PDB file of C-alpha atoms in Angstrom:
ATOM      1  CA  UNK A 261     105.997  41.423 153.555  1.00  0.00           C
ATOM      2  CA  UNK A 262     102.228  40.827 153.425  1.00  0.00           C
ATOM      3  CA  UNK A 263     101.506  40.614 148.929  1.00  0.00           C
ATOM      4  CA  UNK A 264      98.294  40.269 147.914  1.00  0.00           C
ATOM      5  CA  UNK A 265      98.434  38.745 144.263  1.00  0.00           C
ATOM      6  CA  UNK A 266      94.908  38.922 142.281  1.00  0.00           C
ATOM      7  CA  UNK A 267      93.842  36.343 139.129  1.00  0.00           C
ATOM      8  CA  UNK A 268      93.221  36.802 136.647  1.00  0.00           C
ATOM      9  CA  UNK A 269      95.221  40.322 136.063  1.00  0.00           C
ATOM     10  CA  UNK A 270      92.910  40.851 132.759  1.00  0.00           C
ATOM     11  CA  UNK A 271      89.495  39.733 131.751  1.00  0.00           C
ATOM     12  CA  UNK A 272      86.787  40.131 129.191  1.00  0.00           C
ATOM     13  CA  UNK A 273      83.796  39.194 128.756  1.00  0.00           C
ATOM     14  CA  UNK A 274      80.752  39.117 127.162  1.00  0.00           C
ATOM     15  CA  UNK A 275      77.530  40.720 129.076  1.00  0.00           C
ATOM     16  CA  UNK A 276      75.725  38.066 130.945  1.00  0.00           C
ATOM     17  CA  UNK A 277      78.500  35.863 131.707  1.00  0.00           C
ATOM     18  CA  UNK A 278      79.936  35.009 135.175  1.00  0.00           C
ATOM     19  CA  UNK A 279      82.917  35.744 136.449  1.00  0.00           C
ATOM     20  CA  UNK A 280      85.621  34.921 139.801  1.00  0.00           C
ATOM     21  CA  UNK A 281      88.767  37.034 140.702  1.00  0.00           C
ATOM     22  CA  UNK A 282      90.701  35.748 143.094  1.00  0.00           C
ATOM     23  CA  UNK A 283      92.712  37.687 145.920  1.00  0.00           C
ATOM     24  CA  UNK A 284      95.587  35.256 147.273  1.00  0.00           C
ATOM     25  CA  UNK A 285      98.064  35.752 149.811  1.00  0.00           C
ATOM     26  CA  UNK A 286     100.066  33.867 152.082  1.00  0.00           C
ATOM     27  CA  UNK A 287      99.799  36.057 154.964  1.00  0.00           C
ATOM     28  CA  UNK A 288      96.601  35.913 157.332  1.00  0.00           C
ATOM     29  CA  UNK A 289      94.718  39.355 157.574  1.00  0.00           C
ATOM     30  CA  UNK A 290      92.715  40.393 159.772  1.00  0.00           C
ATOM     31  CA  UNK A 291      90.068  42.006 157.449  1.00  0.00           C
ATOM     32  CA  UNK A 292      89.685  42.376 153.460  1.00  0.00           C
ATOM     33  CA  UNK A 293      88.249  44.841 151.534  1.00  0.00           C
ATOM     34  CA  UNK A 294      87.181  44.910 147.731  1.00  0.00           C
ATOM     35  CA  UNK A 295      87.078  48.345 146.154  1.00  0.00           C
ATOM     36  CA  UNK A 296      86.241  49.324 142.463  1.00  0.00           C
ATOM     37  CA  UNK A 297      88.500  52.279 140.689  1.00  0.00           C
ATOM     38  CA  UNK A 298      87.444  53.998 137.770  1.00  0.00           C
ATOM     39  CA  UNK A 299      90.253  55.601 135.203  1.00  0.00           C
ATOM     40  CA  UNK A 300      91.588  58.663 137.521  1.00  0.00           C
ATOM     41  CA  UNK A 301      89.517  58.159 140.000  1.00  0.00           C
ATOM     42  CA  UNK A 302      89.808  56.867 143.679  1.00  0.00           C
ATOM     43  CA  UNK A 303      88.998  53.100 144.376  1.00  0.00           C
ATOM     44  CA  UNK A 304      85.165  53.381 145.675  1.00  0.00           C
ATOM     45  CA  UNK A 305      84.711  50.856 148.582  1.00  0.00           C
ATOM     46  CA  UNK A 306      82.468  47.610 147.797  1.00  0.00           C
ATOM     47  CA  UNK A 307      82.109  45.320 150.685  1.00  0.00           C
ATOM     48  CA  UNK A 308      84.624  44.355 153.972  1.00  0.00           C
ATOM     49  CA  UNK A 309      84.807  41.161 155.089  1.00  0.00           C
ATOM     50  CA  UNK A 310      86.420  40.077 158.525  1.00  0.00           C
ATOM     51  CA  UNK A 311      85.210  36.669 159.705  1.00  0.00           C
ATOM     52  CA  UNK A 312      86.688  33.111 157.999  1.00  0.00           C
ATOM     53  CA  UNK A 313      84.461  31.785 155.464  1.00  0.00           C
ATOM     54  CA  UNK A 314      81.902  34.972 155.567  1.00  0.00           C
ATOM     55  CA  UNK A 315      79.960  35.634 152.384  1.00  0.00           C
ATOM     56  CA  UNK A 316      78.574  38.749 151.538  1.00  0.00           C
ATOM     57  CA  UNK A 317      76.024  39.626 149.136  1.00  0.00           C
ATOM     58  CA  UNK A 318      75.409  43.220 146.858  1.00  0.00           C
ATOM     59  CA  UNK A 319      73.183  42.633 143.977  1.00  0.00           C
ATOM     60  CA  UNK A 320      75.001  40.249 141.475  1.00  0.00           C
ATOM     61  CA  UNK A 321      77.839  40.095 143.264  1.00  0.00           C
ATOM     62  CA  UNK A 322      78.906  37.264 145.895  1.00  0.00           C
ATOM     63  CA  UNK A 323      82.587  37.789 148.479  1.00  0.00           C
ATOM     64  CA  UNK A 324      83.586  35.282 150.336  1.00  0.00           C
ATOM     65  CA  UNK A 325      87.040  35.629 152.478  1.00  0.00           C
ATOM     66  CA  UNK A 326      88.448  32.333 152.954  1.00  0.00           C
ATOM     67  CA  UNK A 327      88.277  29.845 155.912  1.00  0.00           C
ATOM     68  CA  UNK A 328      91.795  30.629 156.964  1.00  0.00           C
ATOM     69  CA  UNK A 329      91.606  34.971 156.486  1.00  0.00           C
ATOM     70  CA  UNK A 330      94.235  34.430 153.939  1.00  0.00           C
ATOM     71  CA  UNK A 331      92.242  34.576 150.618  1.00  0.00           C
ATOM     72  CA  UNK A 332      89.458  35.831 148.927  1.00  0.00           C
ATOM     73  CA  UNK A 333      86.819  35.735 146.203  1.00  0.00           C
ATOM     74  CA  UNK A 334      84.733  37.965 144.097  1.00  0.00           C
ATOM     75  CA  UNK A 335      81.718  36.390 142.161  1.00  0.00           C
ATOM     76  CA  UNK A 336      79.992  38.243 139.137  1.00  0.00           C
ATOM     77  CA  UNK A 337      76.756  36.732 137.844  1.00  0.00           C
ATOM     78  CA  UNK A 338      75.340  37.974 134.947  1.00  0.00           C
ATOM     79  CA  UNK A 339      78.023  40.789 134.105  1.00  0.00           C
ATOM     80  CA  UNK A 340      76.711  43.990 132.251  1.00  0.00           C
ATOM     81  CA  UNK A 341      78.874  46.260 130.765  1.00  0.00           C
ATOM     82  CA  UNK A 342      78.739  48.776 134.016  1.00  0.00           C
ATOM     83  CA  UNK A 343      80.773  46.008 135.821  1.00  0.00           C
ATOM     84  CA  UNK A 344      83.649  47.257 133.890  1.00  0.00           C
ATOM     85  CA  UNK A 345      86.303  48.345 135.891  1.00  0.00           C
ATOM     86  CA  UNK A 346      89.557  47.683 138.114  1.00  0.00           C
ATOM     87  CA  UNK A 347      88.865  45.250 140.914  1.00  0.00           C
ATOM     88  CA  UNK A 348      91.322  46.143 144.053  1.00  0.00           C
ATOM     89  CA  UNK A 349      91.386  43.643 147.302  1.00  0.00           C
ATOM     90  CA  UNK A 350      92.771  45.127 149.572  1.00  0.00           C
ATOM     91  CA  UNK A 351      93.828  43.832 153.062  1.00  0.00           C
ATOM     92  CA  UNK A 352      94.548  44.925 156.777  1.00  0.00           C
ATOM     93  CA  UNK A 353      97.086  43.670 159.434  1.00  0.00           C
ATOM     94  CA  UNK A 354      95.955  44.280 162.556  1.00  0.00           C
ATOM     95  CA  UNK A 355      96.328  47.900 162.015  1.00  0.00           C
ATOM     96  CA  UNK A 356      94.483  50.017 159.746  1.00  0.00           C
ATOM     97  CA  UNK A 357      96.586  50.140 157.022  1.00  0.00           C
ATOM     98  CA  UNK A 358      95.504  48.683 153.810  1.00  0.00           C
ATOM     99  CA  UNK A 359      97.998  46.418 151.542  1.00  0.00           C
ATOM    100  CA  UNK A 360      96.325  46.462 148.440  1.00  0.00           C
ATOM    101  CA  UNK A 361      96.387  43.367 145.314  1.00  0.00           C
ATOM    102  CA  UNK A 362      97.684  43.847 142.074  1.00  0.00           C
ATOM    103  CA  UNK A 363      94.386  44.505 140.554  1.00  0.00           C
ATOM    104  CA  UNK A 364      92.441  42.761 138.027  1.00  0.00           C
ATOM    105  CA  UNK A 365      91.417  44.586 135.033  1.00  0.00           C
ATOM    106  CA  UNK A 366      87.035  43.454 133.835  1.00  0.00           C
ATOM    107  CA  UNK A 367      85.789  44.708 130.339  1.00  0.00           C
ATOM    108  CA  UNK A 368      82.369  43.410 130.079  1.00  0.00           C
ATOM    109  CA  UNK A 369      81.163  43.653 126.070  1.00  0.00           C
ATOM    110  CA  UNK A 370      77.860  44.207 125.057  1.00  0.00           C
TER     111      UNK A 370
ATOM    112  CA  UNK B 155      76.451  61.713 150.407  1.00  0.00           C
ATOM    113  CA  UNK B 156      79.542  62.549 151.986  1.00  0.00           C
ATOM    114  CA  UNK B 157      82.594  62.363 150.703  1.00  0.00           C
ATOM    115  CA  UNK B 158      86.590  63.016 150.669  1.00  0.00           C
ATOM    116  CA  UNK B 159      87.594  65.939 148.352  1.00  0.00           C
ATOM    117  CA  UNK B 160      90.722  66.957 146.798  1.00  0.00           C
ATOM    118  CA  UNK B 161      92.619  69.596 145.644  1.00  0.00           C
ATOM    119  CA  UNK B 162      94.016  70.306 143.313  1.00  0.00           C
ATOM    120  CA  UNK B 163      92.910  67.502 141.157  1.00  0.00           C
ATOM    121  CA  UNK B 164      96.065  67.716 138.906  1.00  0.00           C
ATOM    122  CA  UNK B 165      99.513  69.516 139.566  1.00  0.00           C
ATOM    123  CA  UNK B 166     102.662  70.194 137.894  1.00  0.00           C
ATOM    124  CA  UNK B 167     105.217  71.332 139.797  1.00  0.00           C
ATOM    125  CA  UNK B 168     109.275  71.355 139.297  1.00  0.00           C
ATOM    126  CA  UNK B 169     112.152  68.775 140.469  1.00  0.00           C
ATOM    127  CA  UNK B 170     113.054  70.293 143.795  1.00  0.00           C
ATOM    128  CA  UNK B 171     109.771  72.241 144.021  1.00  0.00           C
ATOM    129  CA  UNK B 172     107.650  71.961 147.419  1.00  0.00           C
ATOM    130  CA  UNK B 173     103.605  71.243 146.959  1.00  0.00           C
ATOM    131  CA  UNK B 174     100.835  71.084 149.234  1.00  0.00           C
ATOM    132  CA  UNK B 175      98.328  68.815 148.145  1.00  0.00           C
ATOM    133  CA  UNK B 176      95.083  69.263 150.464  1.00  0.00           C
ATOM    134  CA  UNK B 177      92.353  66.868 151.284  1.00  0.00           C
ATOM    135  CA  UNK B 178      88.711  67.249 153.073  1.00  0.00           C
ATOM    136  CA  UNK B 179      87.761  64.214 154.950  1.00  0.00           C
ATOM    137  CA  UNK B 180      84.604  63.375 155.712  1.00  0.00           C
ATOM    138  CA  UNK B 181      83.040  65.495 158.669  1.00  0.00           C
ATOM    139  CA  UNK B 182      83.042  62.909 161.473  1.00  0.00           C
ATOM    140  CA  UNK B 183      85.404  60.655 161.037  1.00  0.00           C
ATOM    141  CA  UNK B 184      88.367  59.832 163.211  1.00  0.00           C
ATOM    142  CA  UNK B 185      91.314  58.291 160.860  1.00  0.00           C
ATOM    143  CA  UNK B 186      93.225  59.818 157.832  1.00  0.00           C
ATOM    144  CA  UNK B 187      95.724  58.581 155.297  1.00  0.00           C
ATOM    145  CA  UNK B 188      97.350  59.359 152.571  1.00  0.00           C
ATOM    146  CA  UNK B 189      97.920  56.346 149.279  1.00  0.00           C
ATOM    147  CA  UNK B 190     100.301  56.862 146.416  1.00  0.00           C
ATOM    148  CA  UNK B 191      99.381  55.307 142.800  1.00  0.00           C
ATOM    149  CA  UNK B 192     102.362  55.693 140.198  1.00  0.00           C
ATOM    150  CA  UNK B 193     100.765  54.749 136.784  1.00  0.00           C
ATOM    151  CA  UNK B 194     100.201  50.811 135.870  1.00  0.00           C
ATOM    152  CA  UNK B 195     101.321  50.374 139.729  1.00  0.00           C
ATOM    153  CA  UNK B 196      99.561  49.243 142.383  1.00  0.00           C
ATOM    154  CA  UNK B 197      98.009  51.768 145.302  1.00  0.00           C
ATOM    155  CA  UNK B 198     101.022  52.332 148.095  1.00  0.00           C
ATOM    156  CA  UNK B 199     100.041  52.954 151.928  1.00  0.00           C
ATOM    157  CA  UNK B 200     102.146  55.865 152.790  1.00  0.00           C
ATOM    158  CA  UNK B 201     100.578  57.353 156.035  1.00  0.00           C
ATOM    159  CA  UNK B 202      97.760  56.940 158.586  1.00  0.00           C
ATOM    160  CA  UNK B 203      97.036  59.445 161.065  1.00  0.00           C
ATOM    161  CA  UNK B 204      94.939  59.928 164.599  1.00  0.00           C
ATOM    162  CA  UNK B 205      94.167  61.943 167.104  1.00  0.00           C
ATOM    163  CA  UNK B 206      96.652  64.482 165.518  1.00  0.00           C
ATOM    164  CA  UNK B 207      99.615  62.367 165.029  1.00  0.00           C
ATOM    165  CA  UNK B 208     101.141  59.622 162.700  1.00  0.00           C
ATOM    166  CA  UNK B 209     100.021  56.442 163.540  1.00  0.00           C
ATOM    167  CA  UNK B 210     101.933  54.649 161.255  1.00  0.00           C
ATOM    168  CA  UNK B 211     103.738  55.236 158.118  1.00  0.00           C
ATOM    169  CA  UNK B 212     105.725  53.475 155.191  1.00  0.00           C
ATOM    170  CA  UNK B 213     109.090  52.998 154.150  1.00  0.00           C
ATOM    171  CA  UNK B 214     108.023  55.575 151.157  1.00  0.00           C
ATOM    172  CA  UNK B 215     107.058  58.218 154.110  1.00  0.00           C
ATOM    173  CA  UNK B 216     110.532  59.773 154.628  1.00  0.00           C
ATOM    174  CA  UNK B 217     111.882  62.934 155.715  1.00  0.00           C
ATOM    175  CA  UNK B 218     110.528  64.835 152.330  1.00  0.00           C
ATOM    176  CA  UNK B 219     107.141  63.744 153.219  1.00  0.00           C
ATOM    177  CA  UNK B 220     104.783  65.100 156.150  1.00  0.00           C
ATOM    178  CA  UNK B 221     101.351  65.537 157.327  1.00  0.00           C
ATOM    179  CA  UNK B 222      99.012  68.168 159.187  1.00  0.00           C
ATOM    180  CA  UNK B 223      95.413  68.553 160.309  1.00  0.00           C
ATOM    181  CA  UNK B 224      96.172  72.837 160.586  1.00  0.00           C
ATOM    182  CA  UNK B 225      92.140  73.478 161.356  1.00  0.00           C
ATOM    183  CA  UNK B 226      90.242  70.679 161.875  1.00  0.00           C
ATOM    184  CA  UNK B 227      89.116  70.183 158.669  1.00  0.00           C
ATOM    185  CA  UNK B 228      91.807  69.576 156.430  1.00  0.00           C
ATOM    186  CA  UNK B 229      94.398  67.614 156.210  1.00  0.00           C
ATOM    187  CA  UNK B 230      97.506  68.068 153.781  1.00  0.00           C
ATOM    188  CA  UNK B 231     100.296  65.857 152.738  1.00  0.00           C
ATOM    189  CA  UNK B 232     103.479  68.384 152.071  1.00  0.00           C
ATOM    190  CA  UNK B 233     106.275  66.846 149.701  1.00  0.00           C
ATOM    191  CA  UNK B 234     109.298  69.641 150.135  1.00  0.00           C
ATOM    192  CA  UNK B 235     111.464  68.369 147.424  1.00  0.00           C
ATOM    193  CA  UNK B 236     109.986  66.590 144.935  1.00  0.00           C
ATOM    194  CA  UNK B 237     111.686  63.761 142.916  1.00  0.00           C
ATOM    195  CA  UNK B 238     110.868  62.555 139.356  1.00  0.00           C
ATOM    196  CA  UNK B 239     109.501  59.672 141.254  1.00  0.00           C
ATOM    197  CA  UNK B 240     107.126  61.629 143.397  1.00  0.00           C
ATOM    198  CA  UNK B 241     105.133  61.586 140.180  1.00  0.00           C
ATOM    199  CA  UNK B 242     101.721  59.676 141.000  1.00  0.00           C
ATOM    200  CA  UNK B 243      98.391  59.784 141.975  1.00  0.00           C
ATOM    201  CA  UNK B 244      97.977  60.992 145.559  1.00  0.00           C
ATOM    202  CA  UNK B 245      94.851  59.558 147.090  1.00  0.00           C
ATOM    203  CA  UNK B 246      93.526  61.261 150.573  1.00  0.00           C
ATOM    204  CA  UNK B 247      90.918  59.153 152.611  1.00  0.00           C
ATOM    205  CA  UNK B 248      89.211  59.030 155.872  1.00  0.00           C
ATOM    206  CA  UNK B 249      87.432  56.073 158.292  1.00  0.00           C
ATOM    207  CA  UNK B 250      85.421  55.937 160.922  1.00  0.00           C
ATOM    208  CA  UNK B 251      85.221  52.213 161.967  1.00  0.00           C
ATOM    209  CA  UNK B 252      88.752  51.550 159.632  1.00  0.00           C
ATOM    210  CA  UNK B 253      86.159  51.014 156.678  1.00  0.00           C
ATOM    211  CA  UNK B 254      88.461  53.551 154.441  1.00  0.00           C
ATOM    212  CA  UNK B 255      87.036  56.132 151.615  1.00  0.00           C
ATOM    213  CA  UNK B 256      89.031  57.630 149.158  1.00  0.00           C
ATOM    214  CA  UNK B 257      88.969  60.779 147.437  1.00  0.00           C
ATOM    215  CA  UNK B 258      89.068  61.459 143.801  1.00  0.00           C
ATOM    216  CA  UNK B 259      92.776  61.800 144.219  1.00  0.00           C
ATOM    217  CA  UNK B 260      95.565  64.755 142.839  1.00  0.00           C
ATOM    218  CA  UNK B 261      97.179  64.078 139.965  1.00  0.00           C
ATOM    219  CA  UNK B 262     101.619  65.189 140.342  1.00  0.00           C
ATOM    220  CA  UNK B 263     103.630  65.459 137.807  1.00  0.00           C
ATOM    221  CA  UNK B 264     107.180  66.144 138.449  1.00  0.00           C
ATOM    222  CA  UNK B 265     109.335  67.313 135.490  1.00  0.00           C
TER     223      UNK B 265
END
């Protein structure tokens, strides 16, 4: 079974702080996405990431998957209080389903 | 932009009840699925779907569950006796290069 477990599972914060969630797994996957879901809504796609040690850049924040395709980061600089919201990794096998992490939970305050 | 649309967005139904819940991918692309989200749960794979046929579903997928592209356009996941459990968030989305969007999801509720 291929878990993805995600750290911290809560955070807040004030606005302009920096923040790191972690995506963990002992399973190697062939690509890993990070989504963003609002309350009843679907999780809206963010960045995919398929090579060892690739970084990717959007605005303030930084993903890197790890050397070895088996973890993953998400960077926040300078959080605002949009950045609020459930962060999802979410990872593929080799086929194109997605095994998604156990979330972690941002509230940026103003 | 494009994007995946549901319907309904929230449904009540009865234990033992069948429901339809009905999804519009986006235009051109090639792969569907269908994700489960009970409340304070994570998101569950249940199906994917290409080239008119199951590609590969999940241990949740059983015989109550199934799946049909009837016109091109839509595609609907049919539950045809719901459970108590079947109560969660049913999202619908689509890829084109495995790069998966999601809809805004139908709410089921099971009483």
């Amino acid at each position: 079974t291929q878990l993805l477990e995600q750290s911290p599972q809560f955070l807040s914060i004030q606005e302009g702080e920096n923040l790191t969630v972690y995506c963990n797994s002992s399973s190697v996957f062939s690509s890993l996405q990070w989504y963003r879901q609002e309350p009843g809504e679907g999780p809206v796609l963010l960045v995919t990431v398929v090579t060892g040690g690739e970084v990717k850049k959007l605005k303030r924040l930084t993903f890197q998957f790890g050397d070895a395709r088996k973890d993953s980061s998400l960077h926040i600089t300078a959080a605002q209080p949009g950045d609020t919201g459930l962060y999802l990794c979410a990872g593929t096998h080799w086929t194109d389903k997605l095994i998604f992490g156990t979330g972690t939970r941002l509230q940026v305050f103003p | 932009e494009p994007e995946v649309t549901q319907t309904p967005s929230h449904q009540v139904t009865q234990m033992g009840q069948e429901v339809i819940l009905r999804c519009v991918p986006i235009s051109n692309h090639l792969y569907f699925y269908w994700y489960r989200q009970i409340l304070g749960q994570k998101v569950e794979f249940l199906v994917s779907f290409y080239n008119n046929e199951i590609s590969e579903k999940s241990e949740i997928f059983d015989d109550q569950f199934s799946v049909e592209r009837p016109d091109g356009s839509n595609f609907t996941l049919k539950i045809r006796s719901t459970k108590l459990e079947d109560s969660a968030m049913y999202f619908c989305a689509s890829s084109i290069d495995r790069e998966a969007f999601f809809g805004q999801g139908t709410r089921l509720t099971v009483v």
